[in-house]
Amino acid sequence: MGEQDPGGGKKTAKVTKKAAVKKAPAVVKQAAEKKVPVKKAVAGKAPAKTVAAKPAKAESPAALVRRARRINRELAEVFPYAHPELDFENPFQLVVATVLSAQTTDLRVNQTTPALFAKYPTPEDLAAANPEEVEEILRPTGFFRAKTKSVIGLSKALVEQFGGEVPGRLEDLVKLPGVGRKTAFVVLGNAFGRPGITVDTHFQRLVRRWQWTAETDPDKIEAAIGALFPKKDWTDLSHHVIWHGRRICHARKPACGACPIAPLCPAFGEGETDPEKAKKLLKYEKGGFPGQRLNPPQAYLDAGGKAAPPLGAG
C-alpha cells in the first residue's frame, strides 16, 4: 500500500543534507550542520550513525512516505521489544483492560486487573457480578462507576450475542459497551493479529509533530497514516509511535537531545536539546525506571526493562 521506500545511496543522502541545510528552520539547520547523533536501542550507548536533519517545509507525497517509513524503521531498532503495555492472557482480559485504561495509566490498570480477573475470570462471571463489588475493585482506575457499567455491559453483550467469546471483527467489537475504534484496534492487533492503527493521545501528538498529517480527528488521522504504510505494519507502527511518545517525545518536555530520530524530525528543538539534560527526561526503561506491565514479555526484560510493582508495593 503506497510507494515502497527505495532506500538511499550516497548521492541521495548528499542531496537530502543540502536540502535540509537550505530549507530547515534555524534549530533544525543547526542540527543538520552538527550532524545530530542517532541513538540506538539502549539509552546511553554511543551514537551508531549520523544523518542530516530533514526540512520542516512541505514535502512531496513520495518524500513524506519515505521519511515516515524511515522513522518507523529507526524506532523499530530503538524499541525492538515494543508491545502492548496492558497485562492480559486472552482477548477478554485485553478488551476489559483497554476499556479500563481510559483516563488513567496502563500501570494503574495492570495493578487493578489481577484482582478483577481473579474474581471474575470469564465474561459469564463478570456479566453476573454485583456492580458495587466491581466498583470497589475498579476504584483506583478513576471513573469507576462508568467503567463498571461498561465492563459489565460488554460482558453481558459477549454472553448474549457472541457465546461468551470476544469477536474478531471490527464491526462487532465497536458494538460492545465502552468499545470504540481505538479499543477495537488494540484488541484486533494484539489478540487476533489483525492489523490496526491505535490513535491514542501519544499517537495523535507525534504524527502531527512529525508533520505526517495535520488532521485532528482520530478517524481522519487513522486514514491519513494508514495511507503512508503497508497494512501489515500498522500494529507495530502503533507500538513504536506510542512507546516513543511515552519515553522520549513527551508532550511538554520532549527529550530532543536524546531522541534517536532527531535528524528526521521537523520539530527538533521544541524540547531540551542538550544531551545530558535531555537524558534526565527519559522515562521507563530508557531512564532506568520500571515499565507499566507487572508481567512484561521476556524480550523487554532482556533489553533492560523492569517489571512494574503490584498495587500497594513500595
Tab-separated table of C-alpha atoms in Angstrom:
chain	number	residue	atom	x	y	z
A	1	MET	CA	0.000	0.000	0.000
A	2	GLY	CA	1.600	3.282	-1.046
A	3	GLU	CA	5.038	3.779	-2.587
A	4	GLN	CA	7.803	1.450	-1.440
A	5	ASP	CA	10.854	3.035	0.198
A	6	PRO	CA	13.689	2.570	-2.315
A	7	GLY	CA	16.352	3.217	0.341
A	8	GLY	CA	19.032	5.790	-0.158
A	9	GLY	CA	22.501	5.672	-1.659
A	10	LYS	CA	25.326	8.122	-1.114
A	11	LYS	CA	24.038	10.501	-3.763
A	12	THR	CA	20.551	10.629	-2.222
A	13	ALA	CA	21.943	11.260	1.267
A	14	LYS	CA	24.063	14.123	-0.069
A	15	VAL	CA	21.111	15.818	-1.742
A	16	THR	CA	18.965	15.404	1.371
A	17	LYS	CA	21.614	17.053	3.504
A	18	LYS	CA	21.875	20.060	1.182
A	19	ALA	CA	18.104	20.431	1.111
A	20	ALA	CA	17.938	20.280	4.906
A	21	VAL	CA	20.574	22.967	5.387
A	22	LYS	CA	18.848	25.217	2.876
A	23	LYS	CA	15.230	24.824	3.981
A	24	ALA	CA	15.138	23.884	7.658
A	25	PRO	CA	14.398	26.417	10.424
A	26	ALA	CA	17.355	27.673	12.453
A	27	VAL	CA	17.350	24.995	15.128
A	28	VAL	CA	16.945	22.154	12.626
A	29	LYS	CA	19.530	23.746	10.333
A	30	GLN	CA	21.941	23.826	13.237
A	31	ALA	CA	21.220	20.163	13.924
A	32	ALA	CA	21.934	19.342	10.285
A	33	GLU	CA	25.259	21.199	10.344
A	34	LYS	CA	26.308	19.471	13.556
A	35	LYS	CA	25.108	16.045	12.380
A	36	VAL	CA	22.747	15.194	15.220
A	37	PRO	CA	23.628	11.753	16.632
A	38	VAL	CA	21.173	8.916	16.172
A	39	LYS	CA	20.982	6.756	19.296
A	40	LYS	CA	20.049	3.118	19.023
A	41	ALA	CA	18.285	0.511	21.194
A	42	VAL	CA	19.503	1.286	24.719
A	43	ALA	CA	19.859	4.819	26.046
A	44	GLY	CA	23.398	5.750	26.979
A	45	LYS	CA	25.169	3.820	24.198
A	46	ALA	CA	27.417	5.602	21.771
A	47	PRO	CA	25.691	7.007	18.659
A	48	ALA	CA	25.545	4.480	15.858
A	49	LYS	CA	25.444	6.956	12.977
A	50	THR	CA	24.571	10.472	11.918
A	51	VAL	CA	22.160	11.742	9.295
A	52	ALA	CA	21.194	15.187	8.095
A	53	ALA	CA	18.110	16.837	9.567
A	54	LYS	CA	15.007	16.933	7.442
A	55	PRO	CA	13.371	20.162	6.288
A	56	ALA	CA	10.276	21.400	8.088
A	57	LYS	CA	8.658	22.719	4.913
A	58	ALA	CA	6.159	20.901	2.729
A	59	GLU	CA	7.241	17.599	1.205
A	60	SER	CA	6.042	15.775	-1.848
A	61	PRO	CA	3.769	12.810	-1.052
A	62	ALA	CA	6.539	10.411	-2.054
A	63	ALA	CA	9.084	12.147	0.186
A	64	LEU	CA	6.664	12.066	3.109
A	65	VAL	CA	6.151	8.331	2.662
A	66	ARG	CA	9.913	7.757	2.608
A	67	ARG	CA	10.530	9.860	5.725
A	68	ALA	CA	7.604	8.347	7.646
A	69	ARG	CA	8.726	4.810	6.888
A	70	ARG	CA	12.305	5.640	7.779
A	71	ILE	CA	11.181	6.982	11.160
A	72	ASN	CA	9.278	3.756	11.766
A	73	ARG	CA	12.349	1.686	10.857
A	74	GLU	CA	14.518	3.747	13.205
A	75	LEU	CA	12.012	3.342	16.050
A	76	ALA	CA	11.844	-0.403	15.406
A	77	GLU	CA	15.579	-0.543	16.130
A	78	VAL	CA	15.203	1.571	19.273
A	79	PHE	CA	12.176	-0.373	20.569
A	80	PRO	CA	12.530	-3.909	19.144
A	81	TYR	CA	10.678	-5.175	22.207
A	82	ALA	CA	7.671	-2.818	21.857
A	83	HIS	CA	4.441	-4.496	22.932
A	84	PRO	CA	1.001	-3.718	24.363
A	85	GLU	CA	1.546	-2.215	27.813
A	86	LEU	CA	-1.539	-3.803	29.304
A	87	ASP	CA	-1.203	-7.174	31.012
A	88	PHE	CA	-3.540	-9.775	29.501
A	89	GLU	CA	-3.745	-13.500	28.912
A	90	ASN	CA	-6.670	-13.688	26.477
A	91	PRO	CA	-8.877	-11.434	24.307
A	92	PHE	CA	-11.440	-10.965	27.088
A	93	GLN	CA	-8.832	-9.648	29.516
A	94	LEU	CA	-7.411	-7.344	26.843
A	95	VAL	CA	-10.728	-5.765	25.870
A	96	VAL	CA	-11.645	-5.182	29.526
A	97	ALA	CA	-8.212	-3.771	30.361
A	98	THR	CA	-8.314	-1.452	27.359
A	99	VAL	CA	-11.717	-0.092	28.353
A	100	LEU	CA	-10.403	0.483	31.887
A	101	SER	CA	-7.339	2.355	30.568
A	102	ALA	CA	-9.404	5.423	29.626
A	103	GLN	CA	-8.381	8.487	31.669
A	104	THR	CA	-5.711	6.605	33.620
A	105	THR	CA	-2.355	4.919	33.104
A	106	ASP	CA	-1.751	1.402	31.866
A	107	LEU	CA	0.224	0.854	35.068
A	108	ARG	CA	-2.783	1.579	37.260
A	109	VAL	CA	-4.911	-0.754	35.132
A	110	ASN	CA	-2.291	-3.502	35.376
A	111	GLN	CA	-2.212	-3.092	39.149
A	112	THR	CA	-6.007	-3.354	39.322
A	113	THR	CA	-6.971	-6.113	36.883
A	114	PRO	CA	-5.363	-9.048	38.749
A	115	ALA	CA	-7.976	-8.765	41.495
A	116	LEU	CA	-10.757	-8.244	38.935
A	117	PHE	CA	-9.871	-11.293	36.820
A	118	ALA	CA	-9.194	-13.464	39.857
A	119	LYS	CA	-12.790	-12.927	40.972
A	120	TYR	CA	-14.387	-12.713	37.511
A	121	PRO	CA	-12.268	-14.760	35.082
A	122	THR	CA	-14.866	-15.095	32.307
A	123	PRO	CA	-17.472	-12.910	30.592
A	124	GLU	CA	-20.170	-15.018	32.246
A	125	ASP	CA	-18.729	-14.284	35.681
A	126	LEU	CA	-18.405	-10.541	35.117
A	127	ALA	CA	-21.831	-10.305	33.471
A	128	ALA	CA	-23.424	-11.688	36.650
A	129	ALA	CA	-21.297	-9.612	39.040
A	130	ASN	CA	-22.615	-7.310	41.746
A	131	PRO	CA	-21.853	-3.782	40.404
A	132	GLU	CA	-20.961	-2.464	43.853
A	133	GLU	CA	-18.307	-5.147	44.293
A	134	VAL	CA	-16.853	-4.425	40.864
A	135	GLU	CA	-16.842	-0.687	41.586
A	136	GLU	CA	-14.779	-1.258	44.713
A	137	ILE	CA	-12.166	-3.200	42.744
A	138	LEU	CA	-12.036	-0.618	39.959
A	139	ARG	CA	-11.958	2.425	42.226
A	140	PRO	CA	-8.173	3.002	41.735
A	141	THR	CA	-8.641	3.451	37.974
A	142	GLY	CA	-10.895	6.513	38.311
A	143	PHE	CA	-14.371	6.953	36.828
A	144	PHE	CA	-15.015	3.565	38.390
A	145	ARG	CA	-18.817	3.724	38.223
A	146	ALA	CA	-18.886	4.379	34.486
A	147	LYS	CA	-16.173	1.775	33.902
A	148	THR	CA	-18.060	-0.774	35.973
A	149	LYS	CA	-21.132	-0.197	33.846
A	150	SER	CA	-19.077	-0.625	30.662
A	151	VAL	CA	-17.245	-3.827	31.598
A	152	ILE	CA	-20.360	-5.498	32.977
A	153	GLY	CA	-22.308	-4.342	29.934
A	154	LEU	CA	-19.737	-5.595	27.429
A	155	SER	CA	-19.554	-8.902	29.314
A	156	LYS	CA	-23.316	-9.310	29.034
A	157	ALA	CA	-23.120	-8.477	25.323
A	158	LEU	CA	-20.400	-11.074	24.823
A	159	VAL	CA	-22.514	-13.716	26.545
A	160	GLU	CA	-25.789	-12.817	24.850
A	161	GLN	CA	-24.555	-12.017	21.346
A	162	PHE	CA	-21.257	-13.872	20.888
A	163	GLY	CA	-21.467	-17.004	23.005
A	164	GLY	CA	-19.078	-15.631	25.613
A	165	GLU	CA	-16.285	-15.105	23.065
A	166	VAL	CA	-14.683	-11.824	22.051
A	167	PRO	CA	-15.407	-11.300	18.340
A	168	GLY	CA	-12.520	-10.790	15.948
A	169	ARG	CA	-14.210	-8.276	13.661
A	170	LEU	CA	-14.128	-4.502	13.932
A	171	GLU	CA	-17.837	-4.114	13.182
A	172	ASP	CA	-18.718	-6.463	16.067
A	173	LEU	CA	-16.260	-5.074	18.595
A	174	VAL	CA	-17.443	-1.470	18.287
A	175	LYS	CA	-20.961	-2.571	19.228
A	176	LEU	CA	-19.779	-3.538	22.705
A	177	PRO	CA	-20.358	-1.000	25.522
A	178	GLY	CA	-17.295	1.196	26.039
A	179	VAL	CA	-15.529	-0.073	22.919
A	180	GLY	CA	-14.655	2.392	20.164
A	181	ARG	CA	-12.343	2.083	17.172
A	182	LYS	CA	-9.194	2.688	19.227
A	183	THR	CA	-10.031	-0.088	21.685
A	184	ALA	CA	-11.139	-2.361	18.865
A	185	PHE	CA	-7.836	-1.970	17.022
A	186	VAL	CA	-5.872	-2.682	20.210
A	187	VAL	CA	-7.783	-5.954	20.554
A	188	LEU	CA	-7.642	-6.880	16.867
A	189	GLY	CA	-3.938	-6.166	16.530
A	190	ASN	CA	-2.740	-7.735	19.754
A	191	ALA	CA	-5.208	-10.543	20.466
A	192	PHE	CA	-6.046	-11.612	16.911
A	193	GLY	CA	-3.032	-10.494	14.872
A	194	ARG	CA	-5.185	-8.358	12.579
A	195	PRO	CA	-3.509	-5.044	11.640
A	196	GLY	CA	-4.896	-1.809	13.001
A	197	ILE	CA	-3.734	1.689	13.912
A	198	THR	CA	-4.253	2.743	17.528
A	199	VAL	CA	-4.786	6.506	17.570
A	200	ASP	CA	-4.309	7.397	21.231
A	201	THR	CA	-3.152	10.773	22.578
A	202	HIS	CA	0.535	9.945	22.107
A	203	PHE	CA	-0.017	8.808	18.537
A	204	GLN	CA	-2.006	11.932	17.682
A	205	ARG	CA	0.613	14.236	19.151
A	206	LEU	CA	3.600	12.643	17.450
A	207	VAL	CA	2.218	12.236	13.933
A	208	ARG	CA	1.337	15.937	13.920
A	209	ARG	CA	4.686	16.876	15.447
A	210	TRP	CA	6.404	14.904	12.668
A	211	GLN	CA	4.125	16.549	10.077
A	212	TRP	CA	2.781	13.246	8.841
A	213	THR	CA	-0.677	14.810	8.919
A	214	ALA	CA	-2.389	17.995	10.080
A	215	GLU	CA	-5.652	16.201	10.893
A	216	THR	CA	-7.009	16.374	14.443
A	217	ASP	CA	-9.950	13.963	14.199
A	218	PRO	CA	-8.829	10.434	15.234
A	219	ASP	CA	-10.635	8.728	12.343
A	220	LYS	CA	-9.053	11.098	9.814
A	221	ILE	CA	-5.645	10.620	11.424
A	222	GLU	CA	-6.100	6.870	11.169
A	223	ALA	CA	-6.900	7.135	7.456
A	224	ALA	CA	-4.059	9.565	6.715
A	225	ILE	CA	-1.392	7.494	8.470
A	226	GLY	CA	-2.749	4.237	7.118
A	227	ALA	CA	-2.121	5.573	3.614
A	228	LEU	CA	1.594	6.028	4.382
A	229	PHE	CA	2.292	2.455	5.460
A	230	PRO	CA	1.557	-1.106	4.324
A	231	LYS	CA	-1.311	-2.579	6.278
A	232	LYS	CA	0.915	-5.306	7.719
A	233	ASP	CA	2.942	-2.619	9.556
A	234	TRP	CA	0.031	-0.869	11.260
A	235	THR	CA	0.056	-2.644	14.637
A	236	ASP	CA	3.827	-2.453	15.148
A	237	LEU	CA	3.819	1.153	13.922
A	238	SER	CA	1.290	1.985	16.636
A	239	HIS	CA	3.522	0.428	19.288
A	240	HIS	CA	6.633	2.241	18.032
A	241	VAL	CA	4.967	5.662	17.982
A	242	ILE	CA	3.234	5.256	21.342
A	243	TRP	CA	6.380	3.946	23.031
A	244	HIS	CA	8.409	6.846	21.663
A	245	GLY	CA	5.790	9.296	22.918
A	246	ARG	CA	5.777	7.804	26.398
A	247	ARG	CA	9.531	7.517	26.788
A	248	ILE	CA	11.173	10.301	24.792
A	249	CYS	CA	8.880	12.635	22.827
A	250	HIS	CA	6.778	13.907	25.723
A	251	ALA	CA	4.003	16.465	25.363
A	252	ARG	CA	5.524	19.239	27.490
A	253	LYS	CA	9.228	18.459	27.601
A	254	PRO	CA	10.325	16.289	24.680
A	255	ALA	CA	13.864	14.978	25.131
A	256	CYS	CA	15.116	16.225	21.762
A	257	GLY	CA	18.779	15.870	22.725
A	258	ALA	CA	18.307	12.161	23.437
A	259	CYS	CA	15.990	11.451	20.516
A	260	PRO	CA	17.090	8.776	18.038
A	261	ILE	CA	15.112	10.325	15.193
A	262	ALA	CA	16.006	13.989	15.816
A	263	PRO	CA	17.567	14.352	12.337
A	264	LEU	CA	14.258	13.294	10.767
A	265	CYS	CA	12.022	15.490	12.923
A	266	PRO	CA	10.771	18.908	11.732
A	267	ALA	CA	10.010	19.785	15.371
A	268	PHE	CA	13.542	19.224	16.670
A	269	GLY	CA	14.278	21.921	19.228
A	270	GLU	CA	10.807	22.159	20.767
A	271	GLY	CA	12.253	20.356	23.772
A	272	GLU	CA	15.562	20.089	25.596
A	273	THR	CA	18.409	19.742	23.075
A	274	ASP	CA	21.320	19.344	25.478
A	275	PRO	CA	22.095	15.586	25.505
A	276	GLU	CA	22.831	15.344	29.220
A	277	LYS	CA	19.780	17.371	30.263
A	278	ALA	CA	17.589	15.514	27.782
A	279	LYS	CA	18.754	12.154	29.128
A	280	LYS	CA	17.286	13.084	32.525
A	281	LEU	CA	13.844	13.432	30.904
A	282	LEU	CA	13.752	9.834	29.647
A	283	LYS	CA	11.095	7.590	31.173
A	284	TYR	CA	10.595	3.895	31.832
A	285	GLU	CA	13.431	1.619	30.675
A	286	LYS	CA	15.115	4.462	28.795
A	287	GLY	CA	15.521	6.320	32.065
A	288	GLY	CA	16.318	3.205	34.082
A	289	PHE	CA	12.859	3.015	35.671
A	290	PRO	CA	10.184	0.271	35.798
A	291	GLY	CA	7.752	-0.086	32.926
A	292	GLN	CA	3.967	-0.303	33.079
A	293	ARG	CA	3.457	-4.072	32.993
A	294	LEU	CA	3.643	-6.297	36.015
A	295	ASN	CA	4.253	-9.233	33.645
A	296	PRO	CA	6.172	-7.865	30.639
A	297	PRO	CA	7.466	-10.042	27.789
A	298	GLN	CA	10.895	-11.606	28.275
A	299	ALA	CA	12.304	-9.550	25.398
A	300	TYR	CA	11.582	-6.397	27.363
A	301	LEU	CA	13.338	-7.728	30.438
A	302	ASP	CA	16.291	-8.877	28.328
A	303	ALA	CA	16.616	-5.313	26.985
A	304	GLY	CA	16.988	-3.904	30.480
A	305	GLY	CA	13.343	-3.187	31.204
A	306	LYS	CA	11.964	-3.652	34.704
A	307	ALA	CA	8.575	-5.029	35.702
A	308	ALA	CA	6.186	-2.629	37.439
A	309	PRO	CA	5.345	-3.233	41.100
A	310	PRO	CA	1.905	-4.540	42.134
A	311	LEU	CA	-0.661	-2.227	43.690
A	312	GLY	CA	0.402	-1.076	47.140
A	313	ALA	CA	4.018	-2.286	46.833
A	314	GLY	CA	6.808	0.041	47.818
